[in-house]
XYZ file of N, CA and C in Angstrom:
657
model
N -23.893 -23.023 16.117
C -23.799 -21.663 15.243
C -23.510 -20.687 16.323
N -22.944 -19.888 15.768
C -22.112 -18.802 17.086
C -23.033 -17.626 16.928
N -23.221 -17.362 17.611
C -24.284 -16.123 18.081
C -23.601 -14.433 17.415
N -23.795 -14.389 16.619
C -23.497 -12.718 16.759
C -23.747 -11.749 17.658
N -22.568 -10.788 17.767
C -22.684 -9.503 19.036
C -23.641 -8.418 17.596
N -24.942 -8.298 18.324
C -25.450 -7.172 18.259
C -24.915 -5.522 17.647
N -24.765 -4.860 16.891
C -23.902 -3.676 16.731
C -25.075 -2.710 15.871
N -24.742 -1.555 16.573
C -25.727 -0.303 15.775
C -25.064 -0.353 13.986
N -23.623 -0.713 13.663
C -23.340 -0.466 12.665
C -21.954 -1.620 12.461
N -21.979 -1.982 10.881
C -20.828 -2.289 10.999
C -19.424 -1.457 10.743
N -18.036 -1.900 11.334
C -16.966 -0.775 11.151
C -16.763 -0.705 9.645
N -15.788 0.343 10.013
C -15.219 0.825 8.257
C -13.900 0.622 8.692
N -13.449 -0.929 7.828
C -12.006 -1.137 7.187
C -11.333 -0.697 6.464
N -11.618 0.736 5.917
C -11.137 1.296 4.650
C -9.559 1.089 5.012
N -9.172 1.987 6.252
C -7.462 1.856 6.598
C -7.048 0.829 6.376
N -7.678 -0.381 7.173
C -7.088 -1.396 7.454
C -6.820 -2.035 6.116
N -7.745 -2.094 4.912
C -7.742 -2.882 3.532
C -6.617 -1.960 2.923
N -6.673 -0.173 3.131
C -5.451 0.464 2.712
C -3.992 -0.401 2.738
N -4.192 -0.620 4.080
C -2.279 -0.733 4.783
C -2.463 -2.321 3.897
N -3.553 -3.002 3.784
C -3.594 -4.626 2.973
C -2.833 -3.999 1.562
N -3.400 -2.958 1.154
C -3.174 -2.730 -0.695
C -1.718 -2.535 -0.739
N -1.308 -1.448 -0.039
C 0.243 -1.143 0.051
C 1.010 -2.091 0.487
N 1.133 -3.347 1.461
C 1.771 -4.409 1.572
C 1.539 -5.142 0.109
N 0.376 -5.194 -0.423
C 0.457 -6.370 -1.742
C 1.639 -5.568 -2.691
N 1.848 -4.566 -2.806
C 2.811 -4.086 -3.617
C 4.168 -3.642 -3.753
N 4.410 -2.811 -2.489
C 5.727 -2.679 -1.896
C 6.872 -3.501 -2.079
N 6.439 -5.153 -1.475
C 7.530 -5.783 -0.840
C 8.261 -6.302 -2.437
N 7.428 -6.343 -3.879
C 7.617 -6.819 -4.607
C 8.363 -5.333 -5.224
N 7.928 -4.371 -5.020
C 8.820 -3.209 -5.921
C 9.923 -2.990 -5.181
N 10.357 -3.263 -3.713
C 11.506 -3.338 -3.175
C 12.552 -4.346 -3.358
N 11.833 -5.297 -3.546
C 12.698 -6.691 -4.195
C 13.224 -6.666 -5.514
N 12.403 -5.991 -6.376
C 13.571 -5.642 -7.589
C 14.462 -4.100 -7.712
N 14.144 -3.517 -6.486
C 14.805 -1.761 -6.751
C 15.914 -2.043 -5.700
N 15.654 -3.047 -4.571
C 16.948 -2.755 -3.450
C 18.225 -3.219 -4.064
N 18.247 -4.040 -5.117
C 19.936 -4.543 -5.611
C 20.408 -3.458 -6.583
N 19.840 -2.700 -7.020
C 20.298 -1.996 -8.352
C 20.044 -0.259 -8.118
N 20.712 0.073 -6.618
C 20.445 1.914 -6.474
C 21.024 2.638 -7.655
N 20.890 3.646 -7.891
C 21.814 4.299 -8.452
C 23.327 5.126 -7.693
N 22.619 5.771 -6.603
C 24.124 5.868 -5.920
C 23.839 6.156 -4.601
N 24.650 6.626 -3.601
C 24.445 6.349 -2.580
C 23.261 7.061 -1.741
N 22.777 8.057 -2.026
C 21.638 8.841 -1.716
C 20.378 8.046 -1.873
N 20.554 6.969 -3.209
C 19.447 6.327 -3.549
C 19.652 4.957 -2.787
N 20.655 4.380 -2.382
C 20.570 3.315 -1.382
C 19.875 3.719 -0.164
N 20.832 5.010 0.314
C 19.856 5.106 1.693
C 18.130 5.506 1.386
N 17.490 6.254 0.691
C 16.475 6.196 0.387
C 15.875 4.323 0.342
N 16.211 3.845 -0.424
C 15.183 2.488 -0.331
C 15.413 1.855 0.801
N 16.917 1.630 1.837
C 16.770 1.562 2.995
C 15.656 1.941 3.938
N 15.417 3.495 3.830
C 14.731 3.911 4.717
C 13.296 3.598 4.047
N 13.158 3.385 3.326
C 11.590 2.409 2.460
C 11.586 0.767 3.427
N 12.712 0.215 3.364
C 12.578 -0.788 3.681
C 12.288 -0.671 5.100
N 12.898 -0.133 5.602
C 12.918 0.016 7.310
C 11.317 0.388 7.607
N 10.741 1.656 7.206
C 9.949 1.595 6.984
C 8.153 0.815 6.909
N 8.736 0.092 5.669
C 7.745 -1.181 5.518
C 7.864 -2.179 6.384
N 8.758 -2.442 6.651
C 9.151 -3.550 7.808
C 8.073 -3.548 9.380
N 8.674 -2.039 9.454
C 8.334 -1.446 11.110
C 6.955 -1.616 10.797
N 5.945 -1.036 9.401
C 4.700 -0.884 10.045
C 4.149 -2.424 9.951
N 4.390 -3.271 8.867
C 3.912 -4.779 8.963
C 4.032 -5.422 10.356
N 5.065 -5.241 11.123
C 4.918 -5.576 12.603
C 4.229 -4.826 13.520
N 4.129 -3.367 13.060
C 3.099 -2.712 13.900
C 1.576 -3.408 13.580
N 1.534 -3.198 12.304
C 0.114 -4.063 11.977
C -0.116 -5.026 12.114
N 0.931 -6.156 11.966
C 0.729 -7.950 12.695
C 0.356 -8.059 14.295
N 1.085 -7.175 14.670
C 0.935 -6.719 16.305
C -0.227 -6.619 16.583
N -0.992 -5.797 16.222
C -2.115 -5.086 16.497
C -3.396 -6.445 16.095
N -3.084 -7.044 15.184
C -3.741 -8.093 15.057
C -3.844 -9.083 15.775
N -2.248 -9.900 16.350
C -2.497 -10.400 17.099
C -2.991 -10.385 18.732
N -2.539 -9.211 19.307
C -2.810 -8.554 20.536
C -4.209 -7.942 20.720
N -5.071 -7.724 20.153
C -5.985 -7.030 20.131
C -7.439 -7.557 19.208
N -7.135 -7.520 17.955
C -8.008 -7.923 17.086
C -8.602 -9.296 17.024
N -7.417 -10.266 16.982
C -7.730 -11.972 17.149
C -8.338 -12.034 18.243
N -8.010 -11.500 19.855
C -8.426 -11.994 20.554
C -10.030 -11.439 20.514
N -10.416 -10.249 20.082
C -11.720 -9.868 20.018
C -12.563 -11.129 19.555
N -12.173 -11.403 18.564
C -12.649 -12.736 17.745
C -12.740 -13.724 18.272
N -11.912 -14.308 19.014
C -12.040 -15.017 19.530
C -12.857 -15.233 20.851
N -12.505 -14.414 21.045
C -14.303 -14.197 22.421
C -15.649 -14.264 22.134
N -15.916 -13.619 20.853
C -16.578 -13.009 20.494
C -17.338 -14.089 19.180
N -16.566 -14.756 18.747
C -16.845 -16.075 17.867
C -15.952 -16.885 17.963
N -15.865 -17.743 19.511
C -14.953 -19.016 19.514
C -14.949 -19.938 18.556
N -15.701 -20.209 17.298
C -15.567 -21.302 16.463
C -14.713 -20.877 15.574
N -14.325 -19.065 15.363
C -13.311 -19.265 14.382
C -11.979 -19.149 14.946
N -11.512 -19.719 16.101
C -10.459 -19.851 16.527
C -9.615 -20.699 15.632
N -9.745 -22.084 14.768
C -8.781 -22.222 13.550
C -8.208 -21.428 12.593
N -9.616 -20.493 12.502
C -9.003 -20.049 11.257
C -8.019 -19.003 11.594
N -8.405 -18.240 13.202
C -7.620 -17.039 13.485
C -5.963 -17.682 13.809
N -6.024 -19.157 14.429
C -4.900 -19.610 14.444
C -4.132 -19.789 13.422
N -4.682 -19.962 12.261
C -4.169 -20.427 10.825
C -3.395 -18.594 10.572
N -4.057 -17.639 10.746
C -3.256 -16.745 10.225
C -2.248 -15.994 11.160
N -2.507 -16.218 12.403
C -1.180 -16.278 13.446
C -0.127 -16.674 13.244
N -0.517 -18.402 12.464
C 0.695 -19.016 12.282
C 1.652 -18.314 10.876
N 0.537 -18.215 10.033
C 1.295 -17.356 8.621
C 2.218 -16.349 9.318
N 1.771 -15.267 10.632
C 2.403 -14.405 10.603
C 3.950 -14.905 11.203
N 4.072 -15.872 11.900
C 5.229 -16.714 12.491
C 6.127 -17.110 11.018
N 5.224 -17.676 10.398
C 6.067 -18.059 9.405
C 7.319 -17.039 8.580
N 6.423 -15.805 8.393
C 7.240 -15.239 7.471
C 8.412 -14.339 8.527
N 8.258 -14.788 9.458
C 9.068 -13.839 10.699
C 10.534 -13.995 9.985
N 10.826 -15.299 9.451
C 12.643 -15.231 9.234
C 13.019 -14.259 8.070
N 11.943 -14.120 7.121
C 11.993 -13.423 5.792
C 12.329 -12.048 6.268
N 11.046 -11.917 7.424
C 10.832 -10.462 7.860
C 12.346 -10.052 8.356
N 13.115 -11.112 9.259
C 14.213 -10.248 10.071
C 15.964 -10.674 8.922
N 15.393 -11.190 7.876
C 16.540 -11.156 7.058
C 16.429 -10.250 5.997
N 15.285 -9.706 5.230
C 14.928 -8.656 4.802
C 15.420 -7.235 5.126
N 15.168 -7.497 6.615
C 15.750 -6.046 7.547
C 17.659 -6.135 7.818
N 18.124 -7.102 7.665
C 19.236 -7.565 8.151
C 20.356 -6.573 7.256
N 20.642 -5.494 7.831
C 21.670 -4.684 6.302
C 23.223 -5.227 6.302
N 23.385 -6.171 7.407
C 24.778 -7.274 7.383
C 24.778 -8.099 5.965
N 23.515 -8.708 5.684
C 23.535 -9.744 5.008
C 23.656 -9.135 3.324
N 23.805 -10.084 2.148
C 24.492 -9.593 1.084
C 22.784 -8.536 0.493
N 23.024 -8.212 -0.154
C 21.746 -6.813 -0.832
C 20.760 -8.250 -1.639
N 21.560 -9.400 -2.086
C 20.881 -9.567 -2.937
C 20.222 -11.045 -2.204
N 20.322 -11.292 -0.692
C 19.452 -12.288 -0.366
C 18.538 -11.432 0.303
N 18.860 -10.220 0.396
C 17.495 -9.665 1.088
C 16.574 -9.324 0.459
N 16.748 -9.083 -0.925
C 16.066 -8.773 -2.004
C 15.341 -9.586 -2.288
N 16.074 -11.192 -1.891
C 14.862 -12.551 -2.705
C 14.052 -12.904 -0.857
N 14.566 -12.169 -0.108
C 13.222 -12.647 0.970
C 12.400 -11.553 0.833
N 12.569 -10.182 0.467
C 11.156 -8.920 0.130
C 10.468 -9.336 -1.096
N 11.013 -10.609 -1.702
C 10.333 -11.270 -3.019
C 9.795 -12.459 -2.752
N 10.133 -12.937 -1.854
C 9.505 -14.251 -1.098
C 8.255 -13.791 -0.283
N 8.518 -12.664 0.707
C 7.501 -12.001 1.042
C 6.154 -11.138 0.856
N 6.767 -10.785 -0.384
C 5.706 -10.548 -1.637
C 4.126 -11.362 -1.835
N 5.196 -12.530 -2.083
C 4.089 -14.054 -2.231
C 3.355 -13.877 -1.157
N 4.249 -14.360 -0.311
C 3.764 -15.352 1.173
C 2.475 -13.902 1.555
N 2.941 -12.408 1.597
C 1.592 -11.748 1.981
C 0.815 -11.519 1.483
N 0.701 -11.560 -0.165
C -0.271 -11.532 -0.816
C -1.227 -12.718 -0.602
N -0.863 -14.161 -0.590
C -1.635 -14.897 -0.392
C -2.301 -14.945 1.195
N -1.486 -14.625 2.163
C -2.287 -14.219 3.486
C -3.043 -13.500 3.734
N -2.819 -12.063 2.953
C -4.125 -11.428 3.076
C -5.079 -11.659 2.521
N -4.724 -12.383 1.284
C -6.099 -13.097 0.646
C -6.637 -13.737 1.658
N -6.408 -14.742 2.218
C -6.798 -15.689 3.521
C -7.824 -14.744 4.562
N -6.692 -13.563 4.970
C -7.325 -12.793 6.216
C -8.677 -11.848 5.386
N -8.946 -11.629 4.391
C -9.672 -10.991 3.671
C -10.908 -11.856 3.454
N -10.709 -13.049 3.162
C -11.696 -13.910 2.749
C -12.562 -13.990 4.151
N -11.573 -14.428 5.476
C -12.030 -14.974 6.510
C -12.071 -14.019 7.868
N -11.048 -13.442 8.034
C -11.109 -12.686 9.466
C -11.961 -11.150 9.073
N -12.060 -10.659 8.099
C -12.361 -9.459 7.777
C -14.153 -9.626 7.745
N -14.819 -10.937 7.345
C -16.396 -11.245 7.468
C -16.448 -10.688 8.975
N -15.844 -11.423 9.815
C -15.840 -11.864 11.329
C -15.605 -10.454 12.511
N -15.276 -9.457 11.486
C -14.887 -8.102 11.898
C -16.043 -7.259 11.794
N -16.833 -7.285 10.768
C -17.830 -7.241 10.306
C -18.713 -7.425 10.914
N -19.406 -8.896 11.520
C -20.341 -9.485 12.280
C -19.781 -9.210 13.546
N -18.881 -9.046 14.322
C -18.469 -8.988 15.650
C -18.008 -7.930 16.253
N -17.667 -6.645 15.691
C -17.137 -5.761 16.586
C -18.270 -4.489 15.297
N -18.270 -3.366 16.561
C -19.231 -2.096 15.842
C -18.052 -0.972 15.541
N -18.944 -0.321 15.061
C -18.454 0.715 14.302
C -17.370 1.904 14.950
N -17.879 2.107 16.049
C -17.937 2.980 17.173
C -16.569 2.131 18.038
N -16.405 1.183 17.924
C -15.716 0.512 18.935
C -14.435 0.095 17.679
N -14.467 -0.042 16.531
C -13.141 -0.098 15.531
C -12.642 1.546 15.200
N -13.641 2.445 15.458
C -13.453 3.773 15.218
C -12.191 4.114 16.273
N -12.745 3.548 17.536
C -12.156 3.878 18.660
C -10.614 3.231 18.825
N -10.533 2.430 18.384
C -9.541 1.145 18.439
C -8.170 1.854 17.132
N -8.767 2.003 16.343
C -7.799 2.736 15.031
C -7.269 4.421 15.287
N -8.199 4.762 16.165
C -7.528 6.532 17.031
C -6.437 5.800 17.964
N -6.521 5.063 18.353
C -5.580 4.572 19.674
C -4.338 3.618 18.519
N -4.648 3.269 17.910
C -3.393 2.849 16.831
C -2.509 3.677 16.061
N -3.570 4.883 15.537
C -2.376 5.850 14.849
C -1.823 6.727 15.988
N -2.481 7.046 17.463
C -1.467 7.421 18.216
C -0.327 6.699 18.684
N -0.392 5.275 18.532
C 0.887 4.323 18.999
C 2.012 4.389 17.931
N 1.645 5.034 16.629
C 2.663 5.175 15.817
C 3.698 5.997 15.576
N 4.191 6.133 15.006
C 5.435 7.073 15.290
C 5.024 8.670 14.397
N 5.202 9.492 15.302
C 4.093 10.748 14.448
C 5.000 11.165 13.281
N 6.281 11.066 13.484
C 7.315 11.456 12.093
C 6.771 10.765 11.062
N 6.319 9.470 11.259
C 6.258 8.609 9.977
C 4.827 8.643 9.486
N 4.394 9.258 10.138
C 2.591 9.380 9.524
C 2.422 9.666 8.297
N 2.952 11.205 7.552
C 2.609 11.732 6.331
C 3.056 10.439 5.774
N 4.495 9.663 5.583
C 4.623 8.989 4.740
C 3.665 7.708 4.857
N 3.332 6.977 6.034
C 2.082 6.093 6.119
C 1.174 6.274 5.440
N 0.620 7.473 5.263
C -0.610 7.932 4.754
C -0.214 8.346 3.276
N 0.749 8.617 2.772
C 1.269 8.487 1.491
C 1.574 6.971 0.618
N 2.058 6.471 1.286
C 1.975 4.899 0.873
C 0.784 4.128 0.577
N 0.264 4.154 1.792
C -1.144 3.713 1.910
C -2.545 4.213 0.757
N -1.915 5.440 0.879
C -3.333 5.925 -0.803
C -2.688 5.831 -2.128
N -1.222 5.495 -1.768
C -0.508 5.474 -3.355
C -1.177 4.142 -3.894
N -1.302 3.293 -2.962
C -1.754 1.728 -3.222
C -3.385 1.234 -3.446
N -4.055 2.142 -3.023
C -5.412 1.703 -2.783
C -6.188 2.481 -4.205
N -7.441 1.715 -3.908
C -8.519 2.325 -5.366
C -8.915 3.870 -4.386
N -9.235 4.428 -5.897
C -9.593 5.974 -5.196
C -11.165 5.724 -4.238
N -11.968 4.863 -4.261
C -13.147 5.088 -3.535
C -12.598 4.587 -2.182
N -11.900 3.964 -2.176
C -11.200 3.148 -0.896
C -10.156 4.049 0.042
N -9.574 4.796 -0.880
C -9.065 6.055 -0.431
C -9.788 7.240 0.325
N -10.887 7.669 -0.561
C -11.961 8.766 -0.248
C -12.193 8.265 1.020
N -13.122 6.765 1.319
C -13.050 6.384 2.311
C -12.488 6.745 3.744
N -11.862 5.908 3.531
C -10.399 6.027 4.635
C -10.189 7.310 5.179
N -10.172 8.458 3.681
C -9.546 9.667 4.697
C -10.769 10.377 4.970
N -11.998 10.010 4.922
C -13.635 10.763 5.629
C -13.883 10.261 6.965
N -12.501 9.086 7.560
C -12.741 9.076 8.746
C -11.678 10.235 9.802
N -10.994 10.974 8.867
C -10.242 11.471 9.690
C -10.590 13.154 9.909
N -10.149 14.041 10.395
C -10.749 15.089 10.945
C -10.155 16.070 9.446
N -11.150 16.851 8.981
C -10.481 18.303 7.825
C -9.222 18.307 7.771
N -8.338 19.049 8.860
C -6.871 19.668 9.094
C -6.143 18.165 8.431
N -6.410 16.981 8.678
C -5.317 15.919 8.152
C -5.834 15.863 7.014
N -7.269 15.898 6.713
C -7.407 15.283 4.785
C -6.736 16.733 4.143
N -6.755 18.119 4.554
C -6.190 19.120 3.420
C -4.495 18.814 3.907
N -3.911 18.597 5.208
C -2.601 18.230 4.979
C -1.996 17.161 3.487
N -3.048 16.371 4.086
C -2.996 15.014 3.116
C -2.703 15.307 1.733
N -3.671 15.709 1.378
C -4.368 17.065 -0.204
C -3.034 17.828 -0.568
N -2.701 18.620 0.365
C -1.424 19.570 -0.062
C -0.421 19.455 0.081
N -0.123 18.712 1.078
C 1.652 18.359 1.708
C 2.285 17.100 1.299
N 1.101 16.336 2.310
C 1.980 14.833 2.115
C 1.877 13.730 1.010
N 0.703 13.987 0.123
C 0.155 13.547 -0.992
C 1.530 13.346 -1.931
N 1.459 14.878 -2.343
C 2.575 15.172 -3.300
C 4.104 14.879 -2.733
N 4.265 15.063 -1.360
C 5.812 14.836 -0.825
C 6.025 12.945 -1.350
N 4.690 12.064 -0.993
C 4.720 11.012 -1.537
C 4.906 10.798 -2.763
N 4.216 11.018 -3.465
C 4.789 11.536 -5.123
C 5.809 11.466 -5.290
N 6.329 12.371 -4.894
C 8.048 12.907 -5.244
C 8.737 11.385 -4.612
N 8.913 11.206 -3.450
C 9.377 10.146 -2.849
C 9.497 8.803 -4.088
N 8.517 8.048 -4.424
C 7.785 7.306 -4.960
C 8.847 7.374 -6.603
N 8.476 8.694 -7.076
C 9.396 8.729 -7.961
C 10.877 8.601 -7.711
N 11.476 8.945 -6.350
C 13.240 9.105 -6.217
C 13.406 7.699 -6.139
N 12.511 7.008 -5.337
C 12.745 5.516 -5.115
C 12.641 4.641 -6.423
N 11.656 4.820 -7.491
C 11.736 3.694 -8.352
C 11.632 4.053 -9.598
N 11.870 5.599 -9.916
C 11.972 6.361 -11.139
C 10.719 5.843 -12.061
N 9.816 5.704 -11.385
C 8.634 6.115 -12.249
C 7.467 6.978 -11.488
N 6.706 7.481 -12.230
C 5.303 7.890 -11.581
C 4.728 7.506 -10.523
N 4.156 7.889 -9.780
C 3.211 6.721 -8.611
C 1.765 7.417 -9.543
N 1.325 6.570 -10.071
C -0.148 6.695 -10.946
C -1.237 6.504 -10.049
N -1.685 7.418 -9.581
C -2.948 7.493 -8.537
C -3.912 8.428 -8.974
N -4.886 7.914 -8.644
C -6.148 9.163 -8.659
C -6.633 9.391 -7.604
N -5.930 9.605 -6.500
C -5.720 10.438 -5.371
C -5.384 11.614 -4.980
N -5.507 12.365 -6.191
C -4.728 13.719 -5.806
C -5.661 14.720 -5.502
N -7.086 14.295 -5.551
C -8.596 15.270 -4.992
C -9.279 14.520 -4.294
N -8.665 13.837 -3.102
C -9.316 12.804 -2.179
C -10.149 13.854 -1.456
């Protein structure tokens, strides 16, 4: 039996899981919308959303493969086969990630790649949340995870942070959104409520022609 590392508190994975919630829905939305732009401006906005989504997926998976999974391999050696499978799933979707982002390919082919990614990622995230999330809770401390999360935020494109916050919080359950935002300083939470969230709702309306029906207006 693997010996659990003693930690004072379990990590708060709310922001991590919010990203998962965003991945679960956005690939499907883009698969439907990308082939049907209303005009050139809408086509450009859809391409910008696709670029953001694929870029952040790469950022998220790179962090798992280079930091989180190595932690778990060291601290829970018997989890190695599970982690191998998750890494293999990352590799399996790479061809469709490349196709989805290749603007030289016909838009119908790219939309089909987004649709396949929607299915594959939902299956992958089911596996990850069933296997890796409990391991993180068991073998990583709250303080360690918080410090790592701060480094992840620092490494991300600052110009894209408002988009990232709006996208992730637009997909998550209200309780999860509130829990994730509580980890950030008050100025960030105020910015989110007054500026970033309204801006993302407008962006979503422009992208998909429907209101973003979320209950995060008062996080």
